[in-house]
Coordinates of C-alpha atoms and ligand atoms in Angstrom, one line a residue:
X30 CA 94.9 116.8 122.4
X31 CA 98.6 116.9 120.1
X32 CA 100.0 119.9 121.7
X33 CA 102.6 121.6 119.6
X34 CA 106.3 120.6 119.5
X35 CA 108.8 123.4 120.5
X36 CA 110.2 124.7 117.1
X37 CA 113.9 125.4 117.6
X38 CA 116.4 125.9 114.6
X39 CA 118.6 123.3 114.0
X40 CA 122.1 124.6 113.1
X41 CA 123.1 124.5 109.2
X42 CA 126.8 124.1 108.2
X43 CA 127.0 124.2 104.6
X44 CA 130.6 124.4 103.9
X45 CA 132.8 123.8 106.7
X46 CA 134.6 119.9 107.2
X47 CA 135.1 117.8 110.5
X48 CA 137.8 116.5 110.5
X49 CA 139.4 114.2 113.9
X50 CA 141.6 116.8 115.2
X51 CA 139.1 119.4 116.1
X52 CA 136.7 119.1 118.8
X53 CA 133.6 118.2 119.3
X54 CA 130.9 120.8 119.3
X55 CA 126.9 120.7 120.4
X56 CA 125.7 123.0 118.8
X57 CA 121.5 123.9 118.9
X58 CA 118.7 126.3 118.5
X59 CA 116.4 128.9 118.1
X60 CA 112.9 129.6 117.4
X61 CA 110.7 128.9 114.6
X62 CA 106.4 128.8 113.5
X63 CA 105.8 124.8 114.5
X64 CA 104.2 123.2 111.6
X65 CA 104.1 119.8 112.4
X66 CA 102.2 118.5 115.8
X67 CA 103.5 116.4 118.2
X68 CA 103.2 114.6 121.7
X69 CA 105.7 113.6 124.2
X70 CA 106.1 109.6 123.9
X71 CA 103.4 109.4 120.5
X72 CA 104.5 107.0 118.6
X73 CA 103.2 108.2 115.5
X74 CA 105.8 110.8 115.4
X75 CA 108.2 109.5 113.6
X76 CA 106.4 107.6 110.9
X77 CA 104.6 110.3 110.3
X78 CA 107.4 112.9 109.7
X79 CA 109.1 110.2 107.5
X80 CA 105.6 110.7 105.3
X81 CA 105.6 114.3 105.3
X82 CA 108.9 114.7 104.3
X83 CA 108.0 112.0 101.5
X84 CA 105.0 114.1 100.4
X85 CA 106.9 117.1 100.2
X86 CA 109.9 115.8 97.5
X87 CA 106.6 115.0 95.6
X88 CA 105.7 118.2 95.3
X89 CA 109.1 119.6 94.6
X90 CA 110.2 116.9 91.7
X91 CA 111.2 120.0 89.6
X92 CA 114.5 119.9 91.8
X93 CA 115.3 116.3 91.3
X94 CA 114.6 117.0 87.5
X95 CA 117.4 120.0 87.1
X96 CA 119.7 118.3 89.4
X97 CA 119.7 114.7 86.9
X98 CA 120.0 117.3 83.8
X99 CA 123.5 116.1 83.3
X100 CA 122.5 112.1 83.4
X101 CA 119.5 113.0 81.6
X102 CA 121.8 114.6 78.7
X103 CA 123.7 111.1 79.0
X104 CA 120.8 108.7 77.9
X105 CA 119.0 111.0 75.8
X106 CA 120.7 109.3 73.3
X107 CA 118.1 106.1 74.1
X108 CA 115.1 108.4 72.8
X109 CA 117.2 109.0 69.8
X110 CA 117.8 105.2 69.3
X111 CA 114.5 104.4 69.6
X112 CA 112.8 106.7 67.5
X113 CA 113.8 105.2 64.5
X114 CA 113.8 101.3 65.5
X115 CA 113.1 98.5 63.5
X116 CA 113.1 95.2 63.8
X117 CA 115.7 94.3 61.9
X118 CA 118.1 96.8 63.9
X119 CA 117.4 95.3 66.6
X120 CA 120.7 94.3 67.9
X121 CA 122.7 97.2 66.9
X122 CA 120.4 99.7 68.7
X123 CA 120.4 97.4 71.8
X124 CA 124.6 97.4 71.7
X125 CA 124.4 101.0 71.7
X126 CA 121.7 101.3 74.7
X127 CA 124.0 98.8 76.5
X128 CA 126.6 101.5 75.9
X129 CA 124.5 104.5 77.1
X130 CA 123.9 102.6 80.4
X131 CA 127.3 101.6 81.0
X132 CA 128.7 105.5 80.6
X133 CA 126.0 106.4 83.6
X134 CA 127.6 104.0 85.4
X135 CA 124.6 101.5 85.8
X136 CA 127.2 98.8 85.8
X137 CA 127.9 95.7 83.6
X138 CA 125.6 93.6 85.8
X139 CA 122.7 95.5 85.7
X140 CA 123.5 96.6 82.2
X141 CA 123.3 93.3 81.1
X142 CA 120.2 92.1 82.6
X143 CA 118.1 94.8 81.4
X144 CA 119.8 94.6 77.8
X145 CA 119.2 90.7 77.6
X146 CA 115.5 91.5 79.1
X147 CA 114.5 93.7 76.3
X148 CA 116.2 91.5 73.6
X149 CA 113.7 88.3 74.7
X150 CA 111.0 90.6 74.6
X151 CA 111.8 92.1 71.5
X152 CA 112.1 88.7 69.5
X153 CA 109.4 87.4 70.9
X154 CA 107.3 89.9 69.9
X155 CA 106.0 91.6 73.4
X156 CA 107.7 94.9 72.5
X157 CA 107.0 96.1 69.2
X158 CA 107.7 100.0 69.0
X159 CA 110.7 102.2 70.2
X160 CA 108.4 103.8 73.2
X161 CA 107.1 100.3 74.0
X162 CA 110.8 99.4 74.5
X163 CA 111.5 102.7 76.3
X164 CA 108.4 102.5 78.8
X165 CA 110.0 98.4 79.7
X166 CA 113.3 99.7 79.8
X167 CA 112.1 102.3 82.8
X168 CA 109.3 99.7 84.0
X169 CA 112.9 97.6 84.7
X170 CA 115.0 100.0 86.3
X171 CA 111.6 101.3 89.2
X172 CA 111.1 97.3 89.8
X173 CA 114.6 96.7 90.4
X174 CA 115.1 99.8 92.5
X175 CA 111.1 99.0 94.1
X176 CA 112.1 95.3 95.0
X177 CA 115.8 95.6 96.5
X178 CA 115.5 99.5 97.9
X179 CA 112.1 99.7 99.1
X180 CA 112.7 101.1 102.7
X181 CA 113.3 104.6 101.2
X182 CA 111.6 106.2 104.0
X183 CA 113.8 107.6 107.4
X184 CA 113.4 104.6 110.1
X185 CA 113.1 106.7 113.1
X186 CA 111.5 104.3 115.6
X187 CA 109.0 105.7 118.5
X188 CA 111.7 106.4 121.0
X189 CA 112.5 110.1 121.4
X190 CA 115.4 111.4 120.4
X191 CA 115.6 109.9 117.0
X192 CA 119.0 109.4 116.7
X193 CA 121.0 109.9 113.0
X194 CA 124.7 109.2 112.5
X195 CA 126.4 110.0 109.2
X196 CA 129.7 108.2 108.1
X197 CA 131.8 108.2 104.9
X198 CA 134.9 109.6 103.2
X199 CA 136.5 113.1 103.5
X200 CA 134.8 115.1 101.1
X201 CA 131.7 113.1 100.2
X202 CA 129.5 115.9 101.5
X203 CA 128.4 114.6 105.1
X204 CA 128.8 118.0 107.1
X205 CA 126.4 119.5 103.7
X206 CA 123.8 116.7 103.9
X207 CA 123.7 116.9 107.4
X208 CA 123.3 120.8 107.4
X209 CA 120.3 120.3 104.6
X210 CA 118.7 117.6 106.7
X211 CA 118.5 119.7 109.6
X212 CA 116.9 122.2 107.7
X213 CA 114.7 119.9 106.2
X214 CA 113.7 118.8 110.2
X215 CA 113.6 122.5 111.5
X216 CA 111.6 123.6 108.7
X217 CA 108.8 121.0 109.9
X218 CA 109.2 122.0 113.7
X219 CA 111.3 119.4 114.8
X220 CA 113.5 120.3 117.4
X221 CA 116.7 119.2 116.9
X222 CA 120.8 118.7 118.1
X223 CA 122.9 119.0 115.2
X224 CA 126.2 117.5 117.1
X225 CA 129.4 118.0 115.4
X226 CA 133.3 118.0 114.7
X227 CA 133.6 121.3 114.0
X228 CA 135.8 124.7 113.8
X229 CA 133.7 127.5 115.0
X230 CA 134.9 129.6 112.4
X231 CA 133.9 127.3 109.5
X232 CA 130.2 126.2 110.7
X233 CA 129.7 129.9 111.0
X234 CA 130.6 130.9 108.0
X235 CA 128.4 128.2 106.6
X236 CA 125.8 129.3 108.4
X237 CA 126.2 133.1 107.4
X238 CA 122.8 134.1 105.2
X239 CA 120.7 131.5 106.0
X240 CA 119.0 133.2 108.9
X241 CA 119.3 130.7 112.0
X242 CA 119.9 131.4 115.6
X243 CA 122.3 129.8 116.8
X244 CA 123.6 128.8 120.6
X245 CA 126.8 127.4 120.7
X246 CA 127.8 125.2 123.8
X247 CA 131.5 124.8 124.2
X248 CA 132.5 121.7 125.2
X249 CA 135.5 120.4 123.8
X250 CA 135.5 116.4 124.9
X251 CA 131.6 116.1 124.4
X252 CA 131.3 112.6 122.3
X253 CA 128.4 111.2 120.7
X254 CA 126.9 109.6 123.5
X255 CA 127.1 112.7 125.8
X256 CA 125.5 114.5 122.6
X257 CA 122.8 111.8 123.0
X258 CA 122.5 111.9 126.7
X259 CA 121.8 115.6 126.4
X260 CA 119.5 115.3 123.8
X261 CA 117.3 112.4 125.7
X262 CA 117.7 115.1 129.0
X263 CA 116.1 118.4 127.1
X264 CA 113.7 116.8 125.5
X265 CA 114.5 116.9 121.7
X266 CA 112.9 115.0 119.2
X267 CA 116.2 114.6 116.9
X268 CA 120.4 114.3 117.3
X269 CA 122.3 114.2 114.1
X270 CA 125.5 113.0 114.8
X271 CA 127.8 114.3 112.2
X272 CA 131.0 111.7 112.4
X273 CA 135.0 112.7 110.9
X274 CA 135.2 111.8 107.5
X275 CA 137.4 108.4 107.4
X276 CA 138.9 106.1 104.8
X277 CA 136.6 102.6 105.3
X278 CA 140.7 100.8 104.8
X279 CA 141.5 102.5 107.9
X280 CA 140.7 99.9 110.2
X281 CA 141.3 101.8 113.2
X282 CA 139.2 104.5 112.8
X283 CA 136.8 101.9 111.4
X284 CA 136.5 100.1 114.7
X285 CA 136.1 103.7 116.8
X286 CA 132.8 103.7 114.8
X287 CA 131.6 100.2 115.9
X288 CA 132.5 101.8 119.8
X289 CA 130.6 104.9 118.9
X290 CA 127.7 103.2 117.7
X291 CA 127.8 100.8 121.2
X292 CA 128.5 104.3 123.4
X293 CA 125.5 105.1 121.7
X294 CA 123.3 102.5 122.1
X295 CA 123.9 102.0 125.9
X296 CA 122.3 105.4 126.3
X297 CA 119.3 104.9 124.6
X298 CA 118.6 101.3 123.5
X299 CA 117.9 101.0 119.5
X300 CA 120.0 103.8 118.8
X301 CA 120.9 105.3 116.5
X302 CA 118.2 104.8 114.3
X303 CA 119.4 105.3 110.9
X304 CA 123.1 104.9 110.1
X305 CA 123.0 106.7 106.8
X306 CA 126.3 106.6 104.5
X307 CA 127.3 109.5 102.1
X308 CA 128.6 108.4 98.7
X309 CA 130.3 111.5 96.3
X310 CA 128.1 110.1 93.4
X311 CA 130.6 112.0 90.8
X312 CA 132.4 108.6 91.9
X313 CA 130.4 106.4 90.1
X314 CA 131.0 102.5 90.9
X315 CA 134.5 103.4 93.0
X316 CA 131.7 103.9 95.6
X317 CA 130.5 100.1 95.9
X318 CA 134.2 98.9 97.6
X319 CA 133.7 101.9 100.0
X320 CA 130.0 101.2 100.7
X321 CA 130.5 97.7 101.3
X322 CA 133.0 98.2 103.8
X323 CA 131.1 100.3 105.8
X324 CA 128.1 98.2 105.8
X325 CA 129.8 95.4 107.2
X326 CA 131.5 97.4 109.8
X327 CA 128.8 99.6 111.3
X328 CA 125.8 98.4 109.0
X329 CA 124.2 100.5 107.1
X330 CA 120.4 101.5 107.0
X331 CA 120.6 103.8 103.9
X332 CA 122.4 105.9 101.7
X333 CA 122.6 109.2 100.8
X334 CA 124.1 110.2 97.1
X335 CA 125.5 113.4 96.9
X336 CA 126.7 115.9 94.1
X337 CA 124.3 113.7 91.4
X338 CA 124.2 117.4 90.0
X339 CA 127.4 117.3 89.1
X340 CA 127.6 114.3 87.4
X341 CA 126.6 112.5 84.1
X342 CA 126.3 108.8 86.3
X343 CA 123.5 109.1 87.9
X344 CA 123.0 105.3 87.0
X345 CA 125.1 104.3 89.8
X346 CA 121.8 105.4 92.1
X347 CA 120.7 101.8 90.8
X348 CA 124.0 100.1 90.8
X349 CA 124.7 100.2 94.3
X350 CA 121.0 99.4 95.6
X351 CA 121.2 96.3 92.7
X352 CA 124.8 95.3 94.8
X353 CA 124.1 96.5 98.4
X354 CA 120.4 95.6 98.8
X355 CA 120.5 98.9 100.9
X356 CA 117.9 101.8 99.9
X357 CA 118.8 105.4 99.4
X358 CA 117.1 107.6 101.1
X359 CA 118.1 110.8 100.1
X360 CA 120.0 112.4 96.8
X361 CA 122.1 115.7 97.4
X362 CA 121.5 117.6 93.6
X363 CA 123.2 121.1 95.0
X364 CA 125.0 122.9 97.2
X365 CA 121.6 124.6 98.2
X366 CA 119.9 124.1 102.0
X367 CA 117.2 122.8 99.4
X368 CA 118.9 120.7 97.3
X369 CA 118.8 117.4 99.3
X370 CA 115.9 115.3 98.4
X371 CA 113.9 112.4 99.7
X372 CA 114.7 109.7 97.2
X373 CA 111.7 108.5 95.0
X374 CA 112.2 105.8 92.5
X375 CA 109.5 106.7 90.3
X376 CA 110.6 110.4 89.7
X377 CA 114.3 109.2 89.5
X378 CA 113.4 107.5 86.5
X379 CA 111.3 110.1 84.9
X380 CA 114.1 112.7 85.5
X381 CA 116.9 110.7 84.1
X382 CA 115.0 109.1 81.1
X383 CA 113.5 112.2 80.1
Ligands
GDP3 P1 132.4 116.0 104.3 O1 133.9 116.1 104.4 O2 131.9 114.6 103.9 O3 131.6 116.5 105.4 O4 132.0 116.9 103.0 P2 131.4 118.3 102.9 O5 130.0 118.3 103.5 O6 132.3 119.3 103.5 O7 131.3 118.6 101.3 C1 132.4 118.6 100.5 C2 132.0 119.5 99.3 O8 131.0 118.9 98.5 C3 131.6 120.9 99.7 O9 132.2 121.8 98.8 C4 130.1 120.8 99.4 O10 129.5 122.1 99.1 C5 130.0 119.8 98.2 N1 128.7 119.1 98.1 C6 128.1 118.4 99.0 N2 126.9 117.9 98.6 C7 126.8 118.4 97.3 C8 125.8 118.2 96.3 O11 124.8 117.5 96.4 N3 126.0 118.8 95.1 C9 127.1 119.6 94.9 N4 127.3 120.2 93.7 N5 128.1 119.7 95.8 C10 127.9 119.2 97.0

């Protein structure tokens, strides 16, 4: 019989920074109702916490909706388009939808493809009305995102702990998504480490309001690998490994992630699990030279896309699956413990062509 799992809190640090001159910090736990079952060694775990967490951003596709408003606002100008297209307008309305995409930051490439797409199918008669051409343009964007992206779901293996590293830029909102996905985790009973590079004073302020018990354990030279070790020794089910934000042109700093990831690895073979990368999406396509430098260096398994709220590109989403063939996994729409959702293709598209 699935016995329960030990609920503990993860820690939450909403606003506070790493940053490589301030120690490293394990920081854990406290009590919550279990919600999800589990069993020492099951290998089930895993996949199936990757499915709940799916089903769940179903269910809450109100806050992918609000948080693509600004995007949204962007193409809307498409329905306008479209509305009143004929035939023989067809190439000045599809220069102007080419425009639309390009200000979201789709990207020329991308752009282009669809554009040319809906022109042949357009003249040759398979589209003949404005929401025939809308519902292809969308059918487009979900295949393209659906064929080079797919993997959208967290990859945690079978082998307990699950291990997560985070890597980016200063600024890009790693500590945040980190905090939310530890939230996301706790609130489904997983126990979990939530190892950082932290201040006291600024993971506590973060965590001010949001009701979670907290134990701190000092230990100023702890490093990723001890935070692994420790999680593998007290049985948790998760370690987030939050890692000091970094420019990917500094090479040095670059290469003390390859060794982290190795430290890692020799501790618990397959580890870690996910590399996930945090992109500032209000960056538009001045993200792809920063993602791609990353991936070659450490590899990435997925991206998360932050502050999408806060910007009108939300076409770069699909621009940087199209050039990195990597999936995103999560979008940050908010500085909420909410507002980081499982990515889902489908209701991208619906909340950004309205
Ligand atoms: P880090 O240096 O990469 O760890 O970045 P932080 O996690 O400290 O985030 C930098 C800033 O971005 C903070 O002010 C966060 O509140 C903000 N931020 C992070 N994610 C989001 C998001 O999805 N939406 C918005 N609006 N702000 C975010």
């Amino acid at each position: 019989m699935a016995t329960p799992c030990p609920s503990f809190l993860s820690t939450l640090s909403l606003r506070s920074k790493p940053s490589l001159a301030q120690p490293h910090r394990l920081v854990s736990t406290g009590l919550s109702k279990p919600r999800f079952t589990c069993r020492a060694g099951q290998t089930g775990f895993f996949t199936r916490l990757g499915r709940l967490i799916k089903e769940k951003a179903k269910s809450d596709v109100d806050k992918l909706f609000s948080g693509f408003s600004k995007t949204r606002d962007n193409l809307a100008v498409i329905d306008e388009l479209l509305l009143y297209w004929n035939l023989a307008d067809t190439d000045r309305v599809l220069d102007e939808l080419e425009e639309a995409l390009l200000v979201s930051d789709f990207g020329p490439k991308i752009t282009i493809k669809i554009v040319e797409t809906l022109r042949e199918d357009i003249l040759s008669g398979k589209l003949k009305s404005g929401s025939e051409i809308k519902d292809a343009l969308k059918k487009s964007v979900l295949d393209l995102l659906n064929t080079k992206g797919n993997k959208t779901e967290l990859q945690l293996g079978f082998r307990k702990p699950a291990v997560i590293m985070v890597v980016g830029v200063n600024g890009g909102g790693k500590t945040t998504s980190l905090g939310k996905l530890a939230h996301r985790l706790k609130s489904e009973g997983v126990k979990v480490i939530h190892f950082e590079q932290l201040p006291v004073t600024s993971w506590r302020y973060g965590l001010r309001g949001l009701g979670v018990r907290l134990l701190l354990v000092k230990e100023r030279r702890l490093k990723h690998h001890q935070a692994v070790k420790r999680g593998k020794e007290q049985g948790y089910d998760v370690v987030l490994c939050d890692t000091s934000g970094r420019l990917h042109t500094n090479y040095s700093l670059m290469e003390e992630l390859i060794a982290c990831k190795k430290a890692v690895a020799k501790v618990l073979p397959g580890a870690p699990n996910e590399i996930l990368q945090v992109l500032d999406g209000t960056t538009g396509l001045n993200m792809l030279p920063q993602a791609r430098e990353f991936n070659d260096v450490v590899g990435i398994t997925g991206l998360i896309l932050t502050k999408l709220d806060g910007s009108a590109r939300g076409g770069c989403v699909v621009s940087v699956v199209d050039e990195l063939g990597i999936p995103v996994k999560f979008v940050g729409v908010g500085e909420g413990v909410e507002d980081l959702q499982p990515f889902d293709a489908e209701a991208f598209v619906d909340a950004i062509f309205s």
